mmCIF file of C-alpha atoms in Angstrom:
data_model
loop_
_atom_site.group_PDB
_atom_site.id
_atom_site.type_symbol
_atom_site.label_atom_id
_atom_site.label_comp_id
_atom_site.label_asym_id
_atom_site.label_seq_id
_atom_site.Cartn_x
_atom_site.Cartn_y
_atom_site.Cartn_z
ATOM 1 C CA MET A 16 -110.825 -27.810 243.020
ATOM 2 C CA THR A 17 -110.160 -24.417 242.934
ATOM 3 C CA VAL A 18 -107.194 -23.280 241.126
ATOM 4 C CA ASN A 19 -106.067 -19.677 241.133
ATOM 5 C CA ALA A 20 -105.245 -17.631 238.152
ATOM 6 C CA ARG A 21 -102.116 -16.391 237.856
ATOM 7 C CA PRO A 22 -102.049 -12.240 238.264
ATOM 8 C CA ASP A 23 -101.976 -11.127 235.003
ATOM 9 C CA HIS A 24 -98.198 -10.818 233.218
ATOM 10 C CA ARG A 25 -98.861 -8.205 231.589
ATOM 11 C CA ILE A 26 -99.139 -6.149 234.931
ATOM 12 C CA ASN A 27 -97.019 -7.744 236.682
ATOM 13 C CA LEU A 28 -93.731 -8.689 236.637
ATOM 14 C CA TYR A 29 -92.674 -12.630 236.609
ATOM 15 C CA ARG A 30 -91.625 -15.881 234.894
ATOM 16 C CA ASP A 31 -90.230 -19.306 235.099
ATOM 17 C CA ASP A 32 -86.545 -17.478 237.292
ATOM 18 C CA ILE A 33 -87.303 -14.253 238.758
ATOM 19 C CA ALA A 34 -90.468 -12.082 239.986
ATOM 20 C CA ALA A 35 -90.986 -9.316 242.091
ATOM 21 C CA ALA A 36 -91.103 -9.503 246.016
ATOM 22 C CA HIS A 37 -94.685 -8.287 247.107
ATOM 23 C CA LEU A 38 -95.142 -11.385 244.360
ATOM 24 C CA ARG A 39 -93.888 -13.707 246.520
ATOM 25 C CA GLY A 40 -97.006 -16.145 247.527
ATOM 26 C CA GLU A 41 -99.111 -15.833 245.016
ATOM 27 C CA VAL A 42 -96.755 -17.254 241.723
ATOM 28 C CA GLU A 43 -93.348 -19.261 241.816
ATOM 29 C CA ALA A 44 -89.976 -18.464 240.652
ATOM 30 C CA GLN A 45 -87.081 -19.535 240.957
ATOM 31 C CA ARG A 46 -85.967 -16.054 242.617
ATOM 32 C CA TYR A 47 -87.705 -12.905 243.876
ATOM 33 C CA VAL A 48 -85.936 -9.927 244.113
ATOM 34 C CA ASP A 49 -86.741 -6.103 244.719
ATOM 35 C CA GLY A 50 -87.286 -3.359 241.437
ATOM 36 C CA GLU A 51 -84.417 -0.384 241.684
ATOM 37 C CA ASP A 52 -86.354 2.519 240.213
ATOM 38 C CA MET A 53 -84.457 4.497 237.183
ATOM 39 C CA GLN A 54 -85.392 7.443 235.181
ATOM 40 C CA VAL A 55 -86.247 7.689 231.392
ATOM 41 C CA GLN A 56 -83.280 9.449 228.933
ATOM 42 C CA SER A 57 -84.736 9.102 225.674
ATOM 43 C CA PRO A 58 -87.332 11.235 224.177
ATOM 44 C CA VAL A 59 -89.832 8.318 223.930
ATOM 45 C CA THR A 60 -88.925 4.710 223.896
ATOM 46 C CA PRO A 61 -90.409 1.041 224.117
ATOM 47 C CA VAL A 62 -91.495 -1.536 226.361
ATOM 48 C CA LEU A 63 -90.893 -4.574 224.562
ATOM 49 C CA ARG A 64 -91.780 -8.443 225.099
ATOM 50 C CA ALA A 65 -88.528 -9.932 224.352
ATOM 51 C CA PRO A 66 -85.066 -8.799 224.818
ATOM 52 C CA GLN A 67 -84.599 -7.911 221.258
ATOM 53 C CA SER A 68 -84.812 -5.235 219.104
ATOM 54 C CA SER A 69 -87.139 -7.506 216.718
ATOM 55 C CA ALA A 70 -89.820 -8.045 219.552
ATOM 56 C CA PRO A 71 -93.027 -6.742 218.730
ATOM 57 C CA MET A 72 -93.689 -3.002 220.654
ATOM 58 C CA GLU A 73 -95.824 -3.878 223.949
ATOM 59 C CA THR A 74 -96.018 0.073 225.126
ATOM 60 C CA GLN A 75 -93.838 3.147 225.285
ATOM 61 C CA LEU A 76 -92.476 5.260 227.986
ATOM 62 C CA LEU A 77 -92.221 8.741 227.961
ATOM 63 C CA PHE A 78 -89.168 10.888 229.001
ATOM 64 C CA GLY A 79 -88.649 11.389 232.924
ATOM 65 C CA GLU A 80 -91.235 8.218 233.909
ATOM 66 C CA ILE A 81 -89.839 6.159 236.367
ATOM 67 C CA PHE A 82 -89.130 2.459 235.081
ATOM 68 C CA ARG A 83 -88.190 -0.152 237.919
ATOM 69 C CA VAL A 84 -85.522 -2.634 237.097
ATOM 70 C CA TYR A 85 -85.837 -6.145 238.540
ATOM 71 C CA GLU A 86 -82.671 -7.653 235.975
ATOM 72 C CA GLU A 87 -80.557 -5.950 233.757
ATOM 73 C CA LYS A 88 -78.603 -8.778 230.962
ATOM 74 C CA ASP A 89 -76.865 -8.167 228.072
ATOM 75 C CA GLY A 90 -77.944 -4.289 227.898
ATOM 76 C CA TRP A 91 -81.644 -4.723 228.121
ATOM 77 C CA ALA A 92 -84.086 -3.705 231.387
ATOM 78 C CA PHE A 93 -86.749 -6.146 232.467
ATOM 79 C CA GLY A 94 -88.789 -4.568 234.526
ATOM 80 C CA GLN A 95 -91.866 -2.110 234.566
ATOM 81 C CA SER A 96 -93.398 1.360 234.091
ATOM 82 C CA ALA A 97 -94.412 3.369 237.735
ATOM 83 C CA LEU A 98 -97.373 4.984 235.455
ATOM 84 C CA ASP A 99 -99.133 1.516 234.804
ATOM 85 C CA ASP A 100 -97.411 -1.103 236.226
ATOM 86 C CA TYR A 101 -96.887 -2.548 232.708
ATOM 87 C CA VAL A 102 -93.953 -5.221 232.174
ATOM 88 C CA GLY A 103 -91.337 -5.644 229.375
ATOM 89 C CA TYR A 104 -88.019 -4.787 228.543
ATOM 90 C CA VAL A 105 -86.309 -1.894 228.154
ATOM 91 C CA GLU A 106 -82.614 -0.686 226.254
ATOM 92 C CA ILE A 107 -80.660 0.127 229.169
ATOM 93 C CA THR A 108 -79.580 3.290 227.389
ATOM 94 C CA ALA A 109 -82.526 4.845 227.692
ATOM 95 C CA LEU A 110 -82.078 5.045 231.807
ATOM 96 C CA ALA A 111 -80.631 6.727 233.964
ATOM 97 C CA PRO A 112 -79.444 5.348 237.859
ATOM 98 C CA ARG A 113 -79.670 9.366 238.668
ATOM 99 C CA LEU A 114 -83.198 10.052 239.504
ATOM 100 C CA TYR A 115 -85.655 13.795 239.594
ATOM 101 C CA ARG A 116 -88.143 14.486 241.119
ATOM 102 C CA ALA A 117 -90.680 15.667 238.036
ATOM 103 C CA THR A 118 -91.982 19.570 239.093
ATOM 104 C CA HIS A 119 -94.081 19.972 235.145
ATOM 105 C CA THR A 120 -94.916 17.958 232.797
ATOM 106 C CA VAL A 121 -95.162 18.755 228.755
ATOM 107 C CA ALA A 122 -98.710 19.978 228.132
ATOM 108 C CA ALA A 123 -97.907 21.174 224.574
ATOM 109 C CA LEU A 124 -98.459 18.191 222.219
ATOM 110 C CA ARG A 125 -94.634 18.582 220.379
ATOM 111 C CA THR A 126 -91.663 20.775 222.272
ATOM 112 C CA PHE A 127 -87.619 20.438 222.214
ATOM 113 C CA ILE A 128 -84.905 20.985 224.713
ATOM 114 C CA PHE A 129 -82.618 23.514 223.298
ATOM 115 C CA PRO A 130 -79.385 23.863 224.198
ATOM 116 C CA LYS A 131 -79.659 27.339 224.898
ATOM 117 C CA PRO A 132 -82.744 29.885 225.497
ATOM 118 C CA ASP A 133 -83.094 30.959 221.801
ATOM 119 C CA LEU A 134 -85.467 29.091 219.665
ATOM 120 C CA LYS A 135 -82.536 28.985 216.908
ATOM 121 C CA THR A 136 -80.309 27.309 218.434
ATOM 122 C CA ARG A 137 -80.619 23.971 216.910
ATOM 123 C CA PRO A 138 -83.078 21.288 219.625
ATOM 124 C CA ALA A 139 -81.154 18.512 221.371
ATOM 125 C CA LYS A 140 -84.549 16.184 221.908
ATOM 126 C CA PRO A 141 -87.980 16.763 220.805
ATOM 127 C CA LEU A 142 -90.198 15.845 224.189
ATOM 128 C CA GLY A 143 -93.964 14.624 223.604
ATOM 129 C CA LEU A 144 -96.724 15.954 225.934
ATOM 130 C CA ASN A 145 -96.807 13.788 229.104
ATOM 131 C CA ALA A 146 -92.976 13.992 229.489
ATOM 132 C CA LYS A 147 -91.565 15.282 233.194
ATOM 133 C CA VAL A 148 -88.954 17.606 233.499
ATOM 134 C CA ARG A 149 -87.461 19.020 236.715
ATOM 135 C CA VAL A 150 -87.564 22.995 235.862
ATOM 136 C CA THR A 151 -84.029 24.015 238.058
ATOM 137 C CA GLY A 152 -84.693 28.216 236.977
ATOM 138 C CA ALA A 153 -86.013 30.875 233.968
ATOM 139 C CA ASN A 154 -84.098 32.653 231.465
ATOM 140 C CA GLY A 155 -86.673 34.487 229.393
ATOM 141 C CA ASP A 156 -88.705 33.098 227.925
ATOM 142 C CA TYR A 157 -87.725 29.087 228.474
ATOM 143 C CA SER A 158 -87.472 27.564 231.767
ATOM 144 C CA GLU A 159 -84.199 25.720 232.217
ATOM 145 C CA ILE A 160 -84.536 21.863 233.071
ATOM 146 C CA GLU A 161 -82.310 19.489 235.761
ATOM 147 C CA ARG A 162 -79.446 17.268 233.173
ATOM 148 C CA GLY A 163 -79.729 20.361 231.139
ATOM 149 C CA GLY A 164 -81.010 23.031 228.861
ATOM 150 C CA PHE A 165 -84.095 25.341 227.342
ATOM 151 C CA ILE A 166 -88.018 24.388 226.995
ATOM 152 C CA PHE A 167 -90.594 26.832 226.260
ATOM 153 C CA THR A 168 -92.300 27.669 229.358
ATOM 154 C CA ALA A 169 -95.399 28.192 228.007
ATOM 155 C CA HIS A 170 -95.516 24.150 226.754
ATOM 156 C CA LEU A 171 -95.397 23.448 230.272
ATOM 157 C CA ALA A 172 -97.742 22.929 233.553
ATOM 158 C CA PRO A 173 -96.984 21.955 236.581
ATOM 159 C CA VAL A 174 -97.755 18.887 238.126
ATOM 160 C CA GLY A 175 -100.990 18.424 239.441
ATOM 161 C CA VAL A 176 -102.222 21.550 236.860
ATOM 162 C CA HIS A 177 -104.304 19.670 234.077
ATOM 163 C CA VAL A 178 -107.247 20.570 231.705
ATOM 164 C CA ARG A 179 -111.163 19.854 232.813
ATOM 165 C CA ASP A 180 -112.072 17.873 228.807
ATOM 166 C CA PHE A 181 -109.536 14.656 228.389
ATOM 167 C CA VAL A 182 -111.439 15.112 224.486
ATOM 168 C CA SER A 183 -110.371 18.746 223.522
ATOM 169 C CA VAL A 184 -106.619 17.087 224.297
ATOM 170 C CA ALA A 185 -107.953 14.018 221.565
ATOM 171 C CA GLU A 186 -109.431 16.339 219.428
ATOM 172 C CA GLU A 187 -106.013 17.936 219.097
ATOM 173 C CA LEU A 188 -104.227 14.750 218.300
ATOM 174 C CA ARG A 189 -106.639 14.109 215.340
ATOM 175 C CA GLY A 190 -104.649 13.273 212.443
ATOM 176 C CA THR A 191 -101.309 12.104 214.619
ATOM 177 C CA PRO A 192 -100.740 7.863 212.676
ATOM 178 C CA TYR A 193 -101.772 5.479 214.572
ATOM 179 C CA LEU A 194 -98.705 2.997 216.396
ATOM 180 C CA TRP A 195 -99.644 -0.283 217.713
ATOM 181 C CA GLY A 196 -98.226 0.030 221.725
ATOM 182 C CA GLY A 197 -98.040 3.309 220.751
ATOM 183 C CA ARG A 198 -98.780 6.311 223.547
ATOM 184 C CA ASP A 199 -96.424 9.112 222.188
ATOM 185 C CA SER A 200 -98.063 12.289 220.407
ATOM 186 C CA LEU A 201 -95.798 10.762 217.601
ATOM 187 C CA GLY A 202 -98.031 8.022 216.894
ATOM 188 C CA LEU A 203 -100.555 6.498 219.093
ATOM 189 C CA ASP A 204 -102.563 3.449 219.370
ATOM 190 C CA CYS A 205 -106.462 3.525 220.390
ATOM 191 C CA SER A 206 -105.976 2.802 223.951
ATOM 192 C CA GLY A 207 -102.991 5.057 224.114
ATOM 193 C CA LEU A 208 -105.407 7.947 223.008
ATOM 194 C CA VAL A 209 -107.410 7.127 225.882
ATOM 195 C CA GLN A 210 -104.715 6.739 228.081
ATOM 196 C CA SER A 211 -102.450 9.602 227.539
ATOM 197 C CA THR A 212 -105.121 12.173 227.192
ATOM 198 C CA LEU A 213 -106.940 11.156 230.830
ATOM 199 C CA GLU A 214 -103.511 11.652 231.603
ATOM 200 C CA ARG A 215 -103.363 15.150 230.928
ATOM 201 C CA ALA A 216 -106.608 15.413 232.607
ATOM 202 C CA GLY A 217 -105.105 14.038 236.091
ATOM 203 C CA ILE A 218 -106.969 10.453 235.598
ATOM 204 C CA SER A 219 -104.977 7.374 235.875
ATOM 205 C CA SER A 220 -105.320 4.641 233.325
ATOM 206 C CA LEU A 221 -104.761 1.404 232.727
ATOM 207 C CA ARG A 222 -102.524 0.712 229.193
ATOM 208 C CA ASP A 223 -104.791 -1.238 227.407
ATOM 209 C CA THR A 224 -108.148 -1.933 226.201
ATOM 210 C CA ASP A 225 -109.455 -4.438 228.516
ATOM 211 C CA MET A 226 -108.540 -3.266 231.947
ATOM 212 C CA GLN A 227 -109.651 0.546 230.888
ATOM 213 C CA GLU A 228 -112.530 -1.037 230.278
ATOM 214 C CA ALA A 229 -113.050 -2.705 233.480
ATOM 215 C CA THR A 230 -111.603 -0.164 235.336
ATOM 216 C CA LEU A 231 -113.071 3.177 233.771
ATOM 217 C CA GLY A 232 -116.341 4.776 234.953
ATOM 218 C CA GLU A 233 -119.877 3.250 234.773
ATOM 219 C CA ALA A 234 -121.472 0.949 232.562
ATOM 220 C CA LEU A 235 -125.079 2.592 230.711
ATOM 221 C CA PRO A 236 -127.226 -0.454 231.034
ATOM 222 C CA GLU A 237 -128.190 -2.095 229.047
ATOM 223 C CA PRO A 238 -129.888 -1.979 226.022
ATOM 224 C CA ILE A 239 -128.281 0.733 225.594
ATOM 225 C CA ASP A 240 -130.002 4.042 224.585
ATOM 226 C CA PHE A 241 -127.648 5.273 221.524
ATOM 227 C CA THR A 242 -129.712 8.809 221.938
ATOM 228 C CA THR A 243 -128.185 9.700 226.008
ATOM 229 C CA LEU A 244 -124.441 9.083 225.291
ATOM 230 C CA LYS A 245 -122.313 12.661 225.974
ATOM 231 C CA ARG A 246 -118.786 14.194 224.825
ATOM 232 C CA GLY A 247 -116.163 11.325 227.290
ATOM 233 C CA ASP A 248 -117.951 8.817 226.904
ATOM 234 C CA LEU A 249 -116.073 5.748 225.787
ATOM 235 C CA VAL A 250 -117.451 3.079 223.696
ATOM 236 C CA PHE A 251 -115.253 -1.017 223.564
ATOM 237 C CA TRP A 252 -115.320 -3.319 221.425
ATOM 238 C CA LYS A 253 -112.880 -6.394 221.857
ATOM 239 C CA GLY A 254 -109.486 -4.981 221.429
ATOM 240 C CA HIS A 255 -111.024 -1.776 220.248
ATOM 241 C CA VAL A 256 -111.801 1.716 222.476
ATOM 242 C CA GLY A 257 -113.059 4.959 221.699
ATOM 243 C CA VAL A 258 -114.443 8.296 222.423
ATOM 244 C CA MET A 259 -117.311 9.969 221.740
ATOM 245 C CA ILE A 260 -117.103 14.177 221.157
ATOM 246 C CA ASP A 261 -120.592 14.128 221.136
ATOM 247 C CA SER A 262 -124.156 12.341 221.075
ATOM 248 C CA GLU A 263 -122.723 11.175 217.837
ATOM 249 C CA HIS A 264 -119.379 11.353 216.600
ATOM 250 C CA LEU A 265 -116.487 9.344 218.334
ATOM 251 C CA ILE A 266 -112.800 9.794 218.168
ATOM 252 C CA HIS A 267 -110.587 7.120 217.748
ATOM 253 C CA ALA A 268 -106.786 5.431 217.267
ATOM 254 C CA ASN A 269 -107.313 2.870 214.770
ATOM 255 C CA ALA A 270 -106.212 1.048 212.245
ATOM 256 C CA PHE A 271 -108.461 1.508 209.307
ATOM 257 C CA HIS A 272 -107.818 5.286 208.669
ATOM 258 C CA MET A 273 -103.875 4.464 210.142
ATOM 259 C CA ARG A 274 -104.813 7.863 212.810
ATOM 260 C CA VAL A 275 -106.083 9.332 214.968
ATOM 261 C CA GLU A 276 -110.115 10.083 213.524
ATOM 262 C CA VAL A 277 -113.155 11.512 214.401
ATOM 263 C CA GLU A 278 -116.042 9.784 212.558
ATOM 264 C CA ARG A 279 -119.924 9.145 213.089
ATOM 265 C CA LEU A 280 -120.467 6.370 216.188
ATOM 266 C CA ASP A 281 -123.474 4.732 213.491
ATOM 267 C CA ILE A 282 -120.416 4.167 210.766
ATOM 268 C CA ALA A 283 -117.615 2.489 212.868
ATOM 269 C CA MET A 284 -120.110 0.335 214.176
ATOM 270 C CA ALA A 285 -120.912 -0.696 211.152
ATOM 271 C CA ARG A 286 -117.445 -1.054 209.999
ATOM 272 C CA ILE A 287 -116.026 -2.339 213.112
ATOM 273 C CA SER A 288 -118.619 -5.019 213.847
ATOM 274 C CA ARG A 289 -116.922 -7.548 210.942
ATOM 275 C CA SER A 290 -114.051 -7.995 212.363
ATOM 276 C CA ALA A 291 -114.417 -7.062 216.560
ATOM 277 C CA GLY A 292 -118.226 -7.564 216.931
ATOM 278 C CA HIS A 293 -120.504 -5.016 218.423
ATOM 279 C CA ILE A 294 -119.206 -3.153 220.931
ATOM 280 C CA THR A 295 -119.311 -4.699 223.968
ATOM 281 C CA SER A 296 -120.136 -1.499 226.716
ATOM 282 C CA ILE A 297 -119.992 2.026 227.403
ATOM 283 C CA LYS A 298 -118.530 3.306 230.184
ATOM 284 C CA ARG A 299 -119.371 6.958 231.303
ATOM 285 C CA LEU A 300 -116.526 9.143 233.663
ATOM 286 C CA PRO A 301 -118.034 10.349 236.855
ATOM 287 C CA LYS A 302 -118.414 14.397 236.776
ATOM 288 C CA ARG A 303 -115.584 15.758 237.727
#
C-alpha cells in the first residue's frame, strides 16, 4: 500500500486542529477555514515557528506585504505569506486589516518614511529593499504614501519595473550581516539573499534552499564542467546556496564570514564540503 506524503508544512497551512480550506481532502484537521488577508505595517516583522517571542524565526515579512491569517489567538496570527506561501506565526500588532494595493516597491537597499517631505525631519520608519507602498501624491523630490509619510522618490520603482541583472543587486548587498531567517537588507541568510535579489529582478522564488533548488532554473549536466560557469548560476549545497558573479567567484550570505561576501568558488567548496558535503547541483536560470 502506498502512503501519500503529507504536504510540505512550510508552505501548506495545517495543524491537527486547523487547516486552510483549500487543503480539505489532502490533510485531516478538526476544522477548515478561509484565511483573511492582512497587511504588514511594521518595517519588518519575523515569522516565527511558534506563537511565542522566543521561538525560532523562519523568515520575515516586509512592509506592505500580505499575510493571510487563519487564526488569531493571544496576540498572535497563524497564517502564511502571500509572497511565497511560507507558514508561521506573526504578532497581530504588526498587521493592519485595511489593505492597499501597492503601486511602488523600495528599489534602494534602505530608505525612510519621513513625516514631512524634508530630509531634515526625523524619520518615522526605515524601510528595506522590496518593501511595498502605495504612492498617493508628489511633493518635490518626495512621494507621499498611503497611511501617511513621504519617501524620496528616487528610492522607489513602480510595481512591474525591475532590474535586468539580479546579481548586481546581490553585489550591492555585500557586507550585509548574516541573519538566520533574514530577507531584509539589514540581515539576510543564503536563501533570503537569493529570494530578495530575484524578486528585485521580477523573478518569483520560494524561500528555502531545497525549494529553490527544486524549482529554479535548469541543472547543469553532470559531471559539472566548472570552466563553463556563468554570472547568475546558482550553486547549491545541502542547506546552502550562492550565486556566481563570474566564472570563478561566488557571492553568498554565509555563517563563516557572518555576512554577504564574495569569494572564489574553489575556496568556498573546500570549506563548505567539510560541513555540508559536496555541491548538489548548479542551476542556470533562463535567459531574459
